[in-house]
Amino acid sequence: MAKLSNEDLLSAFEEMTLLELSEFVKLFEDKFDVEAAAPAAAVVAAPGAGAPEEEVEEQSEFDVVLESAGDKKIQVIKEVRGLTSLGLKEAKDLVDNAPKPLMEGVSKDNADKAKEALEGAGATVTLK
């Protein structure tokens, strides 16, 4: 059998579908008792130094925490009342005693909307 050049091999691979190429890689691994690994996987594994990777679960519930009311305290109190079912006194107490959690266990969309509304009124807000 004639030896194929690297260019010949590359042109042959270019003509293959992904499924055919995947099957070829499996056959290659079996034949030569090797494992094809992406270079990025080796780099990612290095910082862990052999520790098992933990699966990171995307956060689905957020807490909206009012850090400070800023200069427009009355506007912030109005926004707090609009976002919650608090009365005027309760909303004022919450704003006066910041940092305090305003909403707990809400969806990302609701947390973002609340943060945007409060920041628009002049408050400082964090999502946890």
PDB file of C-alpha atoms in Angstrom:
ATOM      1  CA  MET A   1       0.000   0.000   0.000  1.00  0.00           C
ATOM      2  CA  ALA A   2       1.336   3.396  -0.958  1.00  0.00           C
ATOM      3  CA  LYS A   3       1.949   5.895   1.794  1.00  0.00           C
ATOM      4  CA  LEU A   4      -0.496   8.834   1.726  1.00  0.00           C
ATOM      5  CA  SER A   5       0.730  12.348   2.310  1.00  0.00           C
ATOM      6  CA  ASN A   6      -0.815  14.603   4.945  1.00  0.00           C
ATOM      7  CA  GLU A   7      -2.512  16.620   2.191  1.00  0.00           C
ATOM      8  CA  ASP A   8      -4.042  13.446   0.731  1.00  0.00           C
ATOM      9  CA  LEU A   9      -5.351  12.455   4.139  1.00  0.00           C
ATOM     10  CA  LEU A  10      -6.816  15.905   4.752  1.00  0.00           C
ATOM     11  CA  SER A  11      -8.563  15.950   1.390  1.00  0.00           C
ATOM     12  CA  ALA A  12     -10.021  12.502   2.130  1.00  0.00           C
ATOM     13  CA  PHE A  13     -11.296  13.733   5.517  1.00  0.00           C
ATOM     14  CA  GLU A  14     -12.821  16.836   3.907  1.00  0.00           C
ATOM     15  CA  GLU A  15     -15.008  14.611   1.734  1.00  0.00           C
ATOM     16  CA  MET A  16     -16.340  12.636   4.716  1.00  0.00           C
ATOM     17  CA  THR A  17     -19.532  13.455   6.600  1.00  0.00           C
ATOM     18  CA  LEU A  18     -19.344  14.019  10.333  1.00  0.00           C
ATOM     19  CA  LEU A  19     -20.892  10.623  10.961  1.00  0.00           C
ATOM     20  CA  GLU A  20     -18.299   8.897   8.753  1.00  0.00           C
ATOM     21  CA  LEU A  21     -15.497  10.834  10.433  1.00  0.00           C
ATOM     22  CA  SER A  22     -16.805   9.890  13.880  1.00  0.00           C
ATOM     23  CA  GLU A  23     -16.858   6.218  12.887  1.00  0.00           C
ATOM     24  CA  PHE A  24     -13.311   6.532  11.543  1.00  0.00           C
ATOM     25  CA  VAL A  25     -12.091   8.034  14.818  1.00  0.00           C
ATOM     26  CA  LYS A  26     -13.646   5.149  16.765  1.00  0.00           C
ATOM     27  CA  LEU A  27     -11.964   2.597  14.470  1.00  0.00           C
ATOM     28  CA  PHE A  28      -8.648   4.454  14.765  1.00  0.00           C
ATOM     29  CA  GLU A  29      -8.888   4.463  18.567  1.00  0.00           C
ATOM     30  CA  ASP A  30      -9.667   0.741  18.643  1.00  0.00           C
ATOM     31  CA  LYS A  31      -6.942  -0.202  16.157  1.00  0.00           C
ATOM     32  CA  PHE A  32      -4.132   1.720  17.847  1.00  0.00           C
ATOM     33  CA  ASP A  33      -5.447   1.541  21.420  1.00  0.00           C
ATOM     34  CA  VAL A  34      -5.479   5.324  21.854  1.00  0.00           C
ATOM     35  CA  GLU A  35      -8.050   7.874  22.879  1.00  0.00           C
ATOM     36  CA  ALA A  36      -8.693  11.008  20.846  1.00  0.00           C
ATOM     37  CA  ALA A  37      -9.175  13.931  23.211  1.00  0.00           C
ATOM     38  CA  ALA A  38      -9.750  17.555  22.381  1.00  0.00           C
ATOM     39  CA  PRO A  39      -6.810  19.786  23.402  1.00  0.00           C
ATOM     40  CA  ALA A  40      -9.204  22.053  25.328  1.00  0.00           C
ATOM     41  CA  ALA A  41     -10.275  19.122  27.511  1.00  0.00           C
ATOM     42  CA  ALA A  42      -6.682  18.617  28.647  1.00  0.00           C
ATOM     43  CA  VAL A  43      -6.361  22.283  29.555  1.00  0.00           C
ATOM     44  CA  VAL A  44      -9.643  22.282  31.478  1.00  0.00           C
ATOM     45  CA  ALA A  45      -8.683  19.162  33.416  1.00  0.00           C
ATOM     46  CA  ALA A  46      -5.307  20.565  34.500  1.00  0.00           C
ATOM     47  CA  PRO A  47      -6.517  23.141  37.082  1.00  0.00           C
ATOM     48  CA  GLY A  48      -8.531  20.485  38.945  1.00  0.00           C
ATOM     49  CA  ALA A  49      -5.402  18.323  39.352  1.00  0.00           C
ATOM     50  CA  GLY A  50      -7.349  15.084  39.103  1.00  0.00           C
ATOM     51  CA  ALA A  51     -10.325  16.217  41.179  1.00  0.00           C
ATOM     52  CA  PRO A  52     -13.694  15.175  39.739  1.00  0.00           C
ATOM     53  CA  GLU A  53     -15.470  17.971  37.936  1.00  0.00           C
ATOM     54  CA  GLU A  54     -18.609  19.212  39.621  1.00  0.00           C
ATOM     55  CA  GLU A  55     -21.627  19.784  37.469  1.00  0.00           C
ATOM     56  CA  VAL A  56     -22.625  23.426  37.702  1.00  0.00           C
ATOM     57  CA  GLU A  57     -26.354  23.874  37.920  1.00  0.00           C
ATOM     58  CA  GLU A  58     -27.726  27.115  36.540  1.00  0.00           C
ATOM     59  CA  GLN A  59     -29.407  29.211  39.193  1.00  0.00           C
ATOM     60  CA  SER A  60     -33.164  29.440  38.644  1.00  0.00           C
ATOM     61  CA  GLU A  61     -34.259  31.402  41.715  1.00  0.00           C
ATOM     62  CA  PHE A  62     -32.895  34.788  42.712  1.00  0.00           C
ATOM     63  CA  ASP A  63     -33.131  37.118  45.677  1.00  0.00           C
ATOM     64  CA  VAL A  64     -33.451  40.849  45.008  1.00  0.00           C
ATOM     65  CA  VAL A  65     -31.567  42.742  47.724  1.00  0.00           C
ATOM     66  CA  LEU A  66     -31.996  46.487  48.157  1.00  0.00           C
ATOM     67  CA  GLU A  67     -28.522  47.774  49.061  1.00  0.00           C
ATOM     68  CA  SER A  68     -29.357  51.484  49.365  1.00  0.00           C
ATOM     69  CA  ALA A  69     -32.100  53.915  48.373  1.00  0.00           C
ATOM     70  CA  GLY A  70     -29.817  56.547  46.894  1.00  0.00           C
ATOM     71  CA  ASP A  71     -30.900  60.175  46.563  1.00  0.00           C
ATOM     72  CA  LYS A  72     -34.496  59.560  45.440  1.00  0.00           C
ATOM     73  CA  LYS A  73     -35.824  57.754  48.493  1.00  0.00           C
ATOM     74  CA  ILE A  74     -39.501  58.524  47.788  1.00  0.00           C
ATOM     75  CA  GLN A  75     -39.268  57.117  44.244  1.00  0.00           C
ATOM     76  CA  VAL A  76     -37.619  53.979  45.598  1.00  0.00           C
ATOM     77  CA  ILE A  77     -40.364  53.560  48.218  1.00  0.00           C
ATOM     78  CA  LYS A  78     -42.969  53.835  45.431  1.00  0.00           C
ATOM     79  CA  GLU A  79     -41.171  51.175  43.383  1.00  0.00           C
ATOM     80  CA  VAL A  80     -40.901  48.887  46.426  1.00  0.00           C
ATOM     81  CA  ARG A  81     -44.645  49.215  47.006  1.00  0.00           C
ATOM     82  CA  GLY A  82     -45.318  48.507  43.324  1.00  0.00           C
ATOM     83  CA  LEU A  83     -43.152  45.382  43.334  1.00  0.00           C
ATOM     84  CA  THR A  84     -44.431  43.981  46.628  1.00  0.00           C
ATOM     85  CA  SER A  85     -47.650  43.937  48.592  1.00  0.00           C
ATOM     86  CA  LEU A  86     -46.134  46.076  51.349  1.00  0.00           C
ATOM     87  CA  GLY A  87     -47.948  49.072  52.753  1.00  0.00           C
ATOM     88  CA  LEU A  88     -46.407  52.539  52.878  1.00  0.00           C
ATOM     89  CA  LYS A  89     -44.963  52.148  56.392  1.00  0.00           C
ATOM     90  CA  GLU A  90     -43.500  48.691  55.688  1.00  0.00           C
ATOM     91  CA  ALA A  91     -41.985  49.836  52.394  1.00  0.00           C
ATOM     92  CA  LYS A  92     -40.478  52.924  54.058  1.00  0.00           C
ATOM     93  CA  ASP A  93     -39.024  50.792  56.872  1.00  0.00           C
ATOM     94  CA  LEU A  94     -37.498  48.384  54.368  1.00  0.00           C
ATOM     95  CA  VAL A  95     -35.900  51.245  52.396  1.00  0.00           C
ATOM     96  CA  ASP A  96     -34.669  52.966  55.577  1.00  0.00           C
ATOM     97  CA  ASN A  97     -33.066  49.764  56.889  1.00  0.00           C
ATOM     98  CA  ALA A  98     -31.262  48.783  53.667  1.00  0.00           C
ATOM     99  CA  PRO A  99     -29.493  46.515  52.871  1.00  0.00           C
ATOM    100  CA  LYS A 100     -32.498  44.215  53.079  1.00  0.00           C
ATOM    101  CA  PRO A 101     -33.881  41.435  50.858  1.00  0.00           C
ATOM    102  CA  LEU A 102     -36.833  42.740  48.896  1.00  0.00           C
ATOM    103  CA  MET A 103     -37.914  39.669  46.941  1.00  0.00           C
ATOM    104  CA  GLU A 104     -36.786  36.073  47.550  1.00  0.00           C
ATOM    105  CA  GLY A 105     -36.926  33.029  45.290  1.00  0.00           C
ATOM    106  CA  VAL A 106     -38.117  34.829  42.153  1.00  0.00           C
ATOM    107  CA  SER A 107     -37.363  33.948  38.541  1.00  0.00           C
ATOM    108  CA  LYS A 108     -34.494  35.554  36.627  1.00  0.00           C
ATOM    109  CA  ASP A 109     -36.895  37.627  34.497  1.00  0.00           C
ATOM    110  CA  ASN A 110     -38.787  38.971  37.523  1.00  0.00           C
ATOM    111  CA  ALA A 111     -35.541  39.684  39.372  1.00  0.00           C
ATOM    112  CA  ASP A 112     -34.125  41.567  36.369  1.00  0.00           C
ATOM    113  CA  LYS A 113     -37.311  43.610  35.972  1.00  0.00           C
ATOM    114  CA  ALA A 114     -37.344  44.507  39.673  1.00  0.00           C
ATOM    115  CA  LYS A 115     -33.655  45.442  39.590  1.00  0.00           C
ATOM    116  CA  GLU A 116     -34.174  47.613  36.514  1.00  0.00           C
ATOM    117  CA  ALA A 117     -37.174  49.383  38.052  1.00  0.00           C
ATOM    118  CA  LEU A 118     -35.413  50.042  41.357  1.00  0.00           C
ATOM    119  CA  GLU A 119     -32.208  51.223  39.703  1.00  0.00           C
ATOM    120  CA  GLY A 120     -34.308  53.487  37.494  1.00  0.00           C
ATOM    121  CA  ALA A 121     -35.675  55.063  40.685  1.00  0.00           C
ATOM    122  CA  GLY A 122     -32.122  55.594  41.975  1.00  0.00           C
ATOM    123  CA  ALA A 123     -31.619  52.581  44.239  1.00  0.00           C
ATOM    124  CA  THR A 124     -28.635  50.248  44.415  1.00  0.00           C
ATOM    125  CA  VAL A 125     -29.717  46.609  43.980  1.00  0.00           C
ATOM    126  CA  THR A 126     -27.948  43.244  43.849  1.00  0.00           C
ATOM    127  CA  LEU A 127     -29.211  39.843  42.737  1.00  0.00           C
ATOM    128  CA  LYS A 128     -28.176  36.771  44.692  1.00  0.00           C
TER     129      LYS A 128
END
